[in-house]
Amino acid sequence: MTTTLPPVDRAPLRRRRRRAIGVQIACVLVSLFMAVPMILIGLAAVSSPRALLEFPKPLVPSGFSADTLLAFVQATGTVPALGNSLLAGVYTMVLSLLVGAPAGYALARQVFRGNDAYQVFMLLARALPIVVLSVPLATMFLRFGVYDTVFSVTLLHTTLALPTTVLISASIFVSVPADVEEAARVFGCGRFEAARRVVFPLALPGLAASSIFTFVLSWNEILGAAVITLGHRTLPAQVLASLGEAPQAYRFAGGFALILPALVFILVMRRYLVNMWGTTLR
Amino acid sequence: MAVAVLEAGKRRRLAGSPWLLLAPSVVFMLALFGWPVVQALISAFTDESGFTLAAWDRLFGDPYFLKALRNTLLLIAIVVPVQLVLAVAMALLVQARPKFLSGHFYLWTIPLAVSELAAGLVWLSVFDSRGYLNSLLVSWGLSGTGVQWLSYTNTGTMLLAVVIAEIWRATSLVFVIVVAGIQMVPKDFDEAAQVFGASAWQRLWHVTLPQLKPSLQVALILRTILAMQAFAVAQALTGRDFPLLVGETYQWYVNLQNPAVASAAALVVLALSLVTALFYLRTMRQEAK
């Protein structure tokens, strides 16, 4: 009498493989959705002005030329505007973290009267369309002699970014367990010491992420920068202002030029994020 | 021992007031936000002779405004849910550790740093009447001359173009918030559920999503309010043919030189944003209880 082994059940293995393939396909699809438009505007930006007028356009442009991009770069104000954008972004990042992170920490750790009122106030600030702020702020900046400076743009953008910084850093600090902080205090750290040596390092990845939003917020902001400044425009404000009379070639070159720093910026920040955000993203 | 406890108590009382930490932000916001808002309110409700509703009359009498209101709400109703689902799906894909993860992750986060205006210009190269999409359609013989995607007569395709551009641009933001949140979720819960035989769907619905609630709440509020302020995408794609609320505010201020009506339009956006934010906060909080 021989015992027959039951057949090997391969279904779970197959399911696993099918799942992995599905995940892979989904990833590629999302990546294509993100990348293809950028590749297209890149192609448009390196096409010669004549190739841009062709229709239907071949996927590979018939004439490559740097003319389109050069014309954009050499247009008055483009290069200084880029500098202004970067400066305003970095200043905004630092200022809003300095002012916002402590507030987020307080919100996360303490129950106090006025908690709700404070949060509603911050949300209110975030909900305010920038146009309303810009007009009275422009007159105020004029009065204090800081109109049309990177500093004034920084103040405006920090006003915009601060509520987000506070809310996000609060949710970051909430996720840092209070136990570790209490443990640190049991072992003799002061409140400030515990926050600096235990809580802050644990919250740093999240804070870094929230700083990205801040920079991007400043980088993306167009309306306020356009109203607050005349000679010291940020790059998007500069492009917006020239959009009316610009030919199609300028638009595509401008759009591409606005994307390029984003590619570099995220590439640099990605390393940082990947290291900071732990094991999943390696 | 007793002294140590006493000292700790004193220290807590000394450093304990949250308002020390909150004060800088409050002062900053009052000066740069409170004051301008008051100015805006004043200018929306007054003219040289005092209180008036003239600005509001002009605003609501303007056909562009009602269209802008409708378009804005429509845009939010379509874009925000799609982004939320897409971002959670993307975060789960990241959790599944696909090959080339860092490459995918890079591509998915690039739009984070792409300005709204640039996103509009990017999709302009696709949807333009002589753009890449029409080139494709014509060279595949699907259409004789291509579709006028951004023509003012085709409201539907204009909406579609703006929706796609917005999804392309802003899903990254939700994605990063959700990924940050998902990393904080302890793996044990998911594994425990797995041990007890929960299906992938059950684990997502009963384990992961509840843990993600704080991140989702932040993402929802942020995205809805930011979508309310969408402007440059539509501006780059269609000019004024697809009016949005903030675009109208800009029109009234910059081109029509009427700060009073601009303030009124902006206050409408403000009111809508507030209602949404409070609505989200309330529902989320009630569910948490």
Coordinates of C-alpha atoms in Angstrom, one line a residue:
Chain A
M1 CA 0.0 0.0 0.0
T2 CA 1.5 3.3 -1.0
T3 CA 0.4 6.6 0.2
T4 CA -0.1 9.1 -2.6
L5 CA 1.1 12.5 -1.8
P6 CA -1.5 15.2 -2.2
P7 CA -0.9 17.4 -5.2
V8 CA 1.3 20.4 -4.5
D9 CA -0.9 23.5 -4.3
R10 CA 0.8 26.0 -6.5
A11 CA -2.0 28.5 -6.4
P12 CA -0.6 30.8 -3.7
L13 CA 2.7 31.0 -5.5
R14 CA 1.0 31.9 -8.8
R15 CA -1.1 34.4 -7.0
R16 CA 2.0 36.0 -5.5
R17 CA 3.7 36.2 -8.9
R18 CA 0.7 37.6 -10.6
R19 CA 0.5 40.2 -7.8
A20 CA 4.1 41.2 -8.3
I21 CA 3.6 41.6 -12.0
G22 CA 0.4 43.6 -11.4
V23 CA 2.3 46.0 -9.0
Q24 CA 5.1 46.4 -11.6
I25 CA 2.7 47.2 -14.4
A26 CA 0.8 49.7 -12.2
C27 CA 4.0 51.4 -11.3
V28 CA 5.1 51.7 -14.9
L29 CA 1.7 53.2 -15.9
V30 CA 1.9 55.8 -13.2
S31 CA 5.4 56.7 -14.1
L32 CA 4.5 57.0 -17.7
F33 CA 1.7 59.4 -16.8
M34 CA 4.1 61.5 -14.8
A35 CA 7.0 61.4 -17.3
V36 CA 5.5 61.6 -20.8
P37 CA 4.2 65.2 -20.5
M38 CA 7.5 66.4 -19.3
I39 CA 9.3 64.6 -22.1
L40 CA 6.9 66.2 -24.6
I41 CA 7.4 69.8 -23.4
G42 CA 11.2 69.0 -23.3
L43 CA 10.9 68.0 -27.0
A44 CA 8.9 71.1 -27.8
A45 CA 11.5 73.3 -26.0
V46 CA 14.4 71.9 -28.1
S47 CA 12.5 72.1 -31.4
S48 CA 13.4 74.8 -33.7
P49 CA 10.7 77.5 -33.9
R50 CA 9.9 76.3 -37.4
A51 CA 9.5 72.6 -36.3
L52 CA 7.0 73.8 -33.7
L53 CA 4.7 75.0 -36.4
E54 CA 4.6 71.6 -38.1
F55 CA 1.3 69.7 -37.9
P56 CA 1.0 66.8 -37.3
K57 CA 4.1 66.9 -35.2
P58 CA 6.4 63.9 -35.4
L59 CA 7.4 62.6 -32.0
V60 CA 11.0 63.3 -32.7
P61 CA 11.2 67.0 -33.9
S62 CA 12.3 67.5 -37.4
G63 CA 14.7 70.3 -36.4
F64 CA 16.6 70.4 -33.2
S65 CA 17.7 73.9 -32.1
A66 CA 18.6 75.7 -29.0
D67 CA 17.1 78.9 -30.3
T68 CA 13.8 78.5 -28.5
L69 CA 15.5 77.9 -25.1
L70 CA 18.1 80.6 -25.7
A71 CA 15.6 83.2 -26.6
F72 CA 13.8 82.5 -23.3
V73 CA 17.0 82.6 -21.2
Q74 CA 18.2 85.7 -22.8
A75 CA 14.9 87.4 -22.4
T76 CA 15.1 90.4 -20.0
G77 CA 14.8 89.4 -16.4
T78 CA 14.8 85.7 -16.7
V79 CA 18.1 85.0 -15.0
P80 CA 17.6 87.4 -12.0
A81 CA 14.1 86.1 -11.7
L82 CA 15.4 82.6 -11.2
G83 CA 17.8 83.8 -8.5
N84 CA 14.9 85.6 -6.8
S85 CA 12.8 82.5 -6.9
L86 CA 15.5 80.3 -5.3
L87 CA 16.3 82.9 -2.6
A88 CA 12.7 83.5 -1.7
G89 CA 12.1 79.8 -1.5
V90 CA 15.0 79.1 0.8
Y91 CA 14.3 82.1 3.1
T92 CA 10.6 81.1 3.3
M93 CA 11.6 77.5 4.2
V94 CA 13.9 78.6 7.1
L95 CA 11.6 81.3 8.4
S96 CA 8.4 79.2 8.4
L97 CA 10.2 76.3 10.1
L98 CA 11.6 78.6 12.8
V99 CA 8.2 80.1 13.5
G100 CA 6.0 77.2 12.7
A101 CA 7.6 74.1 14.2
P102 CA 7.5 75.2 17.8
A103 CA 3.8 76.0 17.4
G104 CA 3.2 72.6 15.9
Y105 CA 5.0 71.0 18.8
A106 CA 2.8 72.9 21.3
L107 CA -0.3 71.9 19.5
A108 CA 0.8 68.2 19.5
R109 CA 1.9 68.0 23.1
Q110 CA -0.4 70.2 25.1
V111 CA -4.1 70.5 25.7
F112 CA -4.9 74.1 26.4
R113 CA -7.7 76.7 26.2
G114 CA -7.8 78.3 22.8
N115 CA -6.5 75.3 21.0
D116 CA -9.4 75.1 18.6
A117 CA -9.5 78.8 18.2
Y118 CA -5.8 78.8 17.2
Q119 CA -6.3 76.0 14.7
V120 CA -9.3 77.7 13.1
F121 CA -7.3 80.9 12.9
M122 CA -4.5 79.0 11.1
L123 CA -6.9 77.3 8.7
L124 CA -8.6 80.6 8.0
A125 CA -5.2 82.0 7.0
R126 CA -4.6 79.1 4.7
A127 CA -7.9 79.5 3.1
L128 CA -7.4 83.1 2.2
P129 CA -6.9 83.7 -1.5
I130 CA -3.5 85.3 -2.0
V131 CA -5.0 88.1 -4.1
V132 CA -6.7 89.7 -1.1
L133 CA -3.5 89.6 0.9
S134 CA -1.4 91.0 -1.8
V135 CA -3.1 94.3 -2.3
P136 CA -3.1 95.6 1.3
L137 CA 0.3 94.0 1.8
A138 CA 1.7 95.9 -1.2
T139 CA 0.7 99.2 0.4
M140 CA 2.1 98.1 3.8
F141 CA 5.4 97.1 2.2
L142 CA 5.6 100.4 0.4
R143 CA 5.2 102.3 3.6
F144 CA 8.0 100.3 5.3
G145 CA 10.2 100.6 2.3
V146 CA 10.5 96.9 1.6
Y147 CA 8.3 96.9 -1.5
D148 CA 9.7 95.0 -4.5
T149 CA 12.3 93.0 -2.6
V150 CA 12.9 89.3 -2.1
F151 CA 12.4 90.0 1.6
S152 CA 8.8 91.1 1.0
V153 CA 8.1 88.1 -1.1
T154 CA 9.6 85.9 1.7
L155 CA 7.2 87.5 4.2
L156 CA 4.3 87.0 1.9
H157 CA 5.2 83.4 1.2
T158 CA 5.8 82.6 4.9
T159 CA 2.4 83.9 5.7
L160 CA 1.1 81.4 3.1
A161 CA 3.2 78.5 4.3
L162 CA 3.0 79.0 8.0
P163 CA -0.4 77.4 8.6
T164 CA 0.6 74.3 6.6
T165 CA 3.9 74.1 8.4
V166 CA 2.1 74.3 11.8
L167 CA -0.5 71.7 10.9
I168 CA 1.9 69.3 9.3
S169 CA 4.5 69.6 12.0
A170 CA 1.8 69.1 14.6
S171 CA 0.8 65.8 13.0
I172 CA 4.5 64.9 12.8
F173 CA 5.0 65.6 16.5
V174 CA 1.9 63.7 17.4
S175 CA 3.3 60.6 15.8
V176 CA 6.5 60.8 17.9
P177 CA 5.4 58.9 21.0
A178 CA 5.2 61.0 24.1
D179 CA 6.7 58.0 26.0
V180 CA 10.2 58.6 24.6
E181 CA 10.0 62.2 25.6
E182 CA 8.9 61.3 29.1
A183 CA 11.7 58.7 29.3
A184 CA 14.2 61.3 28.4
R185 CA 12.8 63.6 31.1
V186 CA 12.9 60.8 33.7
F187 CA 16.6 60.4 32.9
G188 CA 17.1 64.1 33.6
C189 CA 16.6 66.0 30.4
G190 CA 14.8 69.3 30.7
R191 CA 11.8 70.0 28.6
F192 CA 13.8 71.8 26.0
E193 CA 16.6 69.3 26.2
A194 CA 14.2 66.4 25.7
A195 CA 12.6 68.1 22.7
R196 CA 16.0 68.9 21.1
R197 CA 17.7 65.5 21.7
V198 CA 14.9 63.0 21.5
V199 CA 11.8 64.5 19.8
F200 CA 13.5 66.6 17.2
P201 CA 15.6 63.9 15.6
L202 CA 12.6 61.6 15.4
A203 CA 10.5 64.3 13.8
L204 CA 13.3 65.4 11.4
P205 CA 12.3 63.3 8.4
G206 CA 8.7 64.6 8.6
L207 CA 10.0 68.2 9.1
A208 CA 12.2 67.8 6.1
A209 CA 9.2 66.7 4.1
S210 CA 7.2 69.6 5.3
S211 CA 10.0 72.0 4.3
I212 CA 9.8 70.6 0.8
F213 CA 6.1 71.7 0.7
T214 CA 7.2 75.1 1.9
F215 CA 9.8 75.6 -0.7
V216 CA 7.5 74.3 -3.4
L217 CA 4.7 76.6 -2.2
S218 CA 7.0 79.6 -2.6
W219 CA 8.3 78.3 -5.9
N220 CA 4.8 77.8 -7.2
E221 CA 3.3 81.0 -5.9
I222 CA 2.6 83.4 -8.8
L223 CA -0.1 85.9 -8.0
G224 CA 1.3 87.4 -4.8
A225 CA 4.8 87.6 -6.2
A226 CA 3.4 89.3 -9.3
V227 CA 1.6 91.9 -7.3
I228 CA 4.2 92.5 -4.6
T229 CA 7.1 93.0 -7.0
L230 CA 7.9 94.8 -10.2
G231 CA 11.6 94.6 -10.7
H232 CA 12.4 91.7 -8.5
R233 CA 9.9 89.1 -9.9
T234 CA 10.2 85.4 -9.2
L235 CA 10.4 83.2 -12.2
P236 CA 6.8 82.1 -12.4
A237 CA 5.6 85.7 -12.0
Q238 CA 8.0 86.8 -14.7
V239 CA 6.6 84.1 -17.1
L240 CA 3.0 84.9 -16.2
A241 CA 3.6 88.6 -16.9
S242 CA 5.1 87.9 -20.3
L243 CA 2.5 85.3 -21.2
G244 CA 0.1 87.7 -22.8
E245 CA 2.3 88.7 -25.7
A246 CA 4.5 85.6 -25.8
P247 CA 4.6 83.3 -28.8
Q248 CA 4.0 79.6 -28.4
A249 CA 7.7 78.9 -28.5
Y250 CA 8.3 81.2 -25.4
R251 CA 5.6 79.4 -23.5
F252 CA 7.0 75.9 -24.1
A253 CA 10.6 77.1 -23.4
G254 CA 9.3 78.9 -20.3
G255 CA 7.4 75.9 -19.1
F256 CA 10.4 73.6 -19.6
A257 CA 12.7 76.1 -17.8
L258 CA 10.3 76.2 -14.9
I259 CA 10.5 72.4 -14.7
L260 CA 14.2 71.9 -14.9
P261 CA 15.1 73.2 -11.4
A262 CA 12.3 71.0 -10.1
L263 CA 14.0 68.0 -11.6
V264 CA 17.3 68.8 -9.9
F265 CA 15.6 69.9 -6.6
I266 CA 13.7 66.7 -6.2
L267 CA 16.7 64.6 -7.2
V268 CA 18.7 66.2 -4.4
M269 CA 15.9 66.0 -1.9
R270 CA 15.0 62.5 -2.9
R271 CA 18.3 61.1 -1.6
Y272 CA 17.7 63.0 1.7
L273 CA 14.1 61.8 1.9
V274 CA 15.0 58.2 1.1
N275 CA 17.6 58.2 3.8
M276 CA 15.4 59.9 6.3
W277 CA 12.2 58.0 5.6
G278 CA 13.6 54.7 6.7
T279 CA 13.8 51.3 5.3
T280 CA 10.9 51.1 2.8
L281 CA 12.5 53.3 0.2
R282 CA 15.9 52.0 -0.6
Chain B
M1 CA 14.1 62.6 45.7
A2 CA 11.4 64.9 46.9
V3 CA 13.4 67.8 45.9
A4 CA 13.9 66.4 42.4
V5 CA 10.1 65.9 42.0
L6 CA 9.4 69.4 43.3
E7 CA 12.0 70.8 40.9
A8 CA 10.5 68.9 38.0
G9 CA 7.1 70.2 38.8
K10 CA 8.4 73.8 39.0
R11 CA 10.2 73.4 35.7
R12 CA 7.1 72.1 34.0
R13 CA 5.1 75.0 35.3
L14 CA 7.9 77.5 34.2
A15 CA 8.3 76.1 30.7
G16 CA 4.8 74.8 30.4
S17 CA 2.8 77.5 28.8
P18 CA 2.2 76.6 25.1
W19 CA 1.7 80.2 24.3
L20 CA 5.4 80.8 24.5
L21 CA 5.8 78.5 21.5
L22 CA 2.6 79.7 19.8
A23 CA 3.3 83.4 20.2
P24 CA 5.7 84.0 17.3
S25 CA 3.3 82.4 14.8
V26 CA 0.4 84.4 16.2
V27 CA 2.2 87.7 16.1
F28 CA 3.4 87.0 12.6
M29 CA 0.0 86.0 11.3
L30 CA -1.8 88.9 12.9
A31 CA 0.6 91.4 11.3
L32 CA 0.8 89.8 7.8
F33 CA -2.6 88.2 7.6
G34 CA -5.1 89.7 10.1
W35 CA -4.5 93.2 9.1
P36 CA -4.7 92.7 5.3
V37 CA -7.9 90.7 5.7
V38 CA -9.5 93.6 7.6
Q39 CA -8.4 95.9 4.8
A40 CA -9.9 93.6 2.2
L41 CA -13.2 93.4 4.1
I42 CA -13.3 97.1 4.4
S43 CA -12.7 97.6 0.7
A44 CA -15.3 95.0 -0.3
F45 CA -18.1 96.7 1.7
T46 CA -17.3 100.4 1.4
D47 CA -16.6 103.2 -1.0
E48 CA -15.9 106.9 -0.5
S49 CA -19.3 107.5 0.9
G50 CA -19.4 104.6 3.3
F51 CA -21.1 101.2 3.5
T52 CA -22.2 99.8 0.2
L53 CA -23.0 96.5 -1.5
A54 CA -22.2 97.8 -5.0
A55 CA -19.2 95.6 -5.4
W56 CA -21.3 92.5 -4.6
D57 CA -23.9 93.6 -7.1
R58 CA -21.4 93.9 -9.8
L59 CA -19.8 90.6 -8.9
F60 CA -23.0 88.6 -9.0
G61 CA -24.2 90.4 -12.0
D62 CA -21.1 89.3 -13.9
P63 CA -21.8 86.1 -16.0
Y64 CA -18.2 85.1 -15.7
F65 CA -18.5 84.9 -11.9
L66 CA -21.3 82.3 -11.8
K67 CA -19.5 80.2 -14.4
A68 CA -16.3 80.5 -12.4
L69 CA -18.1 79.4 -9.2
R70 CA -19.6 76.4 -11.0
N71 CA -16.2 75.5 -12.7
T72 CA -14.4 75.7 -9.4
L73 CA -16.8 73.5 -7.5
L74 CA -16.9 71.0 -10.4
L75 CA -13.1 70.9 -10.5
I76 CA -12.9 70.1 -6.8
A77 CA -15.6 67.5 -6.9
I78 CA -13.7 65.7 -9.6
V79 CA -10.1 66.2 -8.8
V80 CA -9.9 65.7 -5.0
P81 CA -11.4 62.2 -4.8
V82 CA -9.4 61.0 -7.8
Q83 CA -6.2 62.3 -6.2
L84 CA -6.9 60.8 -2.9
V85 CA -7.6 57.3 -4.3
L86 CA -4.7 57.6 -6.7
A87 CA -2.3 58.7 -4.0
V88 CA -3.3 55.9 -1.6
A89 CA -2.9 53.4 -4.4
M90 CA 0.6 54.8 -5.2
A91 CA 1.6 54.7 -1.6
L92 CA 0.5 51.0 -1.4
L93 CA 2.5 50.3 -4.6
V94 CA 5.5 51.8 -2.9
Q95 CA 4.8 49.6 0.2
A96 CA 4.8 46.5 -2.1
R97 CA 8.4 47.3 -3.0
P98 CA 8.4 47.1 -6.7
K99 CA 11.6 47.0 -8.8
F100 CA 13.2 50.3 -9.6
L101 CA 11.4 51.8 -6.7
S102 CA 13.6 54.8 -6.3
G103 CA 13.2 55.7 -10.0
H104 CA 9.4 55.5 -9.8
F105 CA 9.4 57.4 -6.6
Y106 CA 11.5 60.2 -8.2
L107 CA 9.1 60.5 -11.2
W108 CA 6.1 60.5 -8.9
T109 CA 7.4 63.3 -6.8
I110 CA 8.7 65.6 -9.5
P111 CA 5.4 67.5 -10.0
L112 CA 5.7 68.5 -6.3
A113 CA 8.2 71.1 -7.4
V114 CA 6.6 72.0 -10.7
S115 CA 4.8 75.3 -10.5
E116 CA 1.1 75.5 -11.4
L117 CA 1.9 77.7 -14.3
A118 CA 4.5 75.3 -15.7
A119 CA 2.0 72.4 -15.3
G120 CA -0.5 74.4 -17.4
L121 CA 2.2 75.0 -20.0
V122 CA 3.2 71.4 -20.0
W123 CA -0.3 70.2 -20.8
L124 CA -0.7 73.0 -23.3
S125 CA 1.9 71.3 -25.4
V126 CA -0.3 68.2 -25.3
F127 CA -3.8 69.7 -25.7
D128 CA -3.0 72.6 -28.0
S129 CA -4.9 72.4 -31.3
R130 CA -1.5 71.7 -33.0
G131 CA -0.1 69.9 -30.0
Y132 CA 1.1 66.3 -29.4
L133 CA -2.3 64.7 -28.7
N134 CA -3.8 66.0 -32.0
S135 CA -0.7 65.1 -33.9
L136 CA -1.1 61.5 -32.6
L137 CA -4.8 61.4 -33.4
V138 CA -4.2 62.7 -37.0
S139 CA -1.2 60.5 -37.7
W140 CA -3.1 57.4 -36.5
G141 CA -6.0 58.5 -38.8
L142 CA -8.4 58.7 -35.8
S143 CA -9.3 62.3 -36.7
G144 CA -9.0 64.4 -39.8
T145 CA -7.9 67.7 -38.3
G146 CA -7.7 66.9 -34.6
V147 CA -10.0 68.0 -31.8
Q148 CA -10.2 71.6 -30.6
W149 CA -9.6 70.6 -26.9
L150 CA -9.2 74.1 -25.6
S151 CA -11.7 75.9 -27.7
Y152 CA -14.2 78.0 -25.7
T153 CA -17.1 76.1 -27.3
N154 CA -15.9 72.8 -25.9
T155 CA -16.5 73.3 -22.2
G156 CA -16.3 69.5 -21.6
T157 CA -12.9 69.0 -23.1
M158 CA -11.6 72.2 -21.4
L159 CA -12.7 70.8 -18.1
L160 CA -11.0 67.5 -19.0
A161 CA -7.7 69.2 -19.8
V162 CA -7.7 71.2 -16.6
V163 CA -8.7 68.2 -14.5
I164 CA -5.9 66.1 -16.0
A165 CA -3.3 68.8 -15.6
E166 CA -4.4 69.3 -11.9
I167 CA -4.3 65.6 -11.2
W168 CA -0.9 65.4 -12.8
R169 CA 0.4 68.3 -10.8
A170 CA -1.0 67.9 -7.4
T171 CA -1.4 64.2 -6.7
S172 CA 2.3 64.1 -5.7
L173 CA 1.5 66.3 -2.7
V174 CA -1.2 63.9 -1.4
F175 CA 1.1 61.0 -2.3
V176 CA 4.0 62.3 -0.1
I177 CA 1.7 63.0 2.8
V178 CA 0.2 59.5 2.6
V179 CA 3.6 57.9 2.2
A180 CA 4.9 59.8 5.3
G181 CA 1.8 58.6 7.1
I182 CA 2.1 55.0 6.0
Q183 CA 5.6 54.9 7.2
M184 CA 4.5 55.7 10.7
V185 CA 2.0 52.8 10.8
P186 CA 3.6 50.0 12.7
K187 CA 4.1 46.9 10.5
D188 CA 2.9 44.6 13.3
F189 CA -0.8 45.5 12.9
D190 CA -0.8 44.5 9.2
E191 CA 1.1 41.3 10.0
A192 CA -1.2 40.4 12.8
A193 CA -4.2 40.9 10.5
Q194 CA -2.4 38.8 7.9
V195 CA -1.9 36.0 10.4
F196 CA -5.5 36.0 11.3
G197 CA -6.4 35.5 7.6
A198 CA -7.5 39.0 6.6
S199 CA -7.6 39.6 2.8
A200 CA -5.6 42.4 1.3
W201 CA -8.7 44.4 0.9
Q202 CA -9.8 43.8 4.5
R203 CA -6.3 44.8 5.7
L204 CA -6.4 48.0 3.7
W205 CA -9.9 48.9 4.9
H206 CA -9.7 47.9 8.5
V207 CA -6.0 48.3 9.4
T208 CA -4.1 50.7 7.1
L209 CA -6.7 53.3 6.2
P210 CA -7.8 54.0 9.9
Q211 CA -4.2 54.4 10.8
L212 CA -3.8 56.8 7.9
K213 CA -6.7 59.0 9.0
P214 CA -4.6 61.9 10.3
S215 CA -2.6 62.1 7.1
L216 CA -5.7 61.7 4.9
Q217 CA -7.3 64.5 6.9
V218 CA -4.4 66.9 6.3
A219 CA -4.3 65.9 2.7
L220 CA -8.0 66.4 2.2
I221 CA -8.1 69.8 3.8
L222 CA -5.0 71.0 2.0
R223 CA -6.0 69.7 -1.4
T224 CA -9.6 71.0 -1.3
I225 CA -8.4 74.5 -0.2
L226 CA -5.6 74.6 -2.7
A227 CA -7.9 73.4 -5.5
M228 CA -10.2 76.2 -4.6
Q229 CA -7.3 78.5 -5.4
A230 CA -6.4 76.8 -8.7
F231 CA -5.9 79.5 -11.3
A232 CA -2.7 79.3 -13.3
V233 CA -3.3 75.9 -14.8
A234 CA -6.5 77.1 -16.3
Q235 CA -4.9 80.5 -17.2
A236 CA -2.1 78.8 -19.1
L237 CA -4.4 76.3 -20.9
T238 CA -7.4 78.4 -21.7
G239 CA -6.9 82.0 -20.7
R240 CA -10.2 83.3 -19.5
D241 CA -12.3 80.8 -21.5
F242 CA -12.5 78.5 -18.5
P243 CA -13.0 80.9 -15.6
L244 CA -12.1 79.9 -12.0
L245 CA -12.9 81.9 -8.9
V246 CA -9.3 83.1 -8.2
G247 CA -8.8 83.8 -11.9
E248 CA -11.8 86.1 -11.8
T249 CA -10.4 87.8 -8.7
Y250 CA -7.1 88.3 -10.6
Q251 CA -9.1 89.7 -13.6
W252 CA -11.0 92.2 -11.4
Y253 CA -7.8 93.4 -9.7
V254 CA -5.2 93.4 -12.4
N255 CA -7.1 93.9 -15.7
L256 CA -10.3 95.7 -14.6
Q257 CA -8.5 97.6 -11.8
N258 CA -11.3 97.2 -9.4
P259 CA -9.9 96.1 -5.9
A260 CA -13.4 96.3 -4.3
V261 CA -15.0 93.7 -6.5
A262 CA -11.7 91.7 -6.4
S263 CA -11.9 91.6 -2.6
A264 CA -15.5 90.5 -2.8
A265 CA -14.7 87.7 -5.1
A266 CA -11.8 86.7 -2.9
L267 CA -14.1 86.7 0.2
V268 CA -16.3 84.2 -1.6
V269 CA -13.3 81.9 -2.0
L270 CA -12.5 82.5 1.6
A271 CA -16.0 81.6 2.8
L272 CA -16.1 78.4 0.7
S273 CA -12.7 77.3 1.9
L274 CA -13.7 77.9 5.5
V275 CA -16.9 75.9 5.2
T276 CA -15.0 73.0 3.7
A277 CA -12.2 73.0 6.3
L278 CA -14.7 73.1 9.2
F279 CA -16.8 70.4 7.5
Y280 CA -13.8 68.1 7.2
L281 CA -12.6 68.8 10.7
R282 CA -16.0 68.1 12.2
T283 CA -16.7 64.8 10.3
M284 CA -13.2 63.5 11.0
R285 CA -13.4 64.3 14.6
Q286 CA -16.9 62.7 15.1
E287 CA -15.8 59.6 13.4
A288 CA -12.7 59.3 15.6
K289 CA -14.9 59.4 18.7

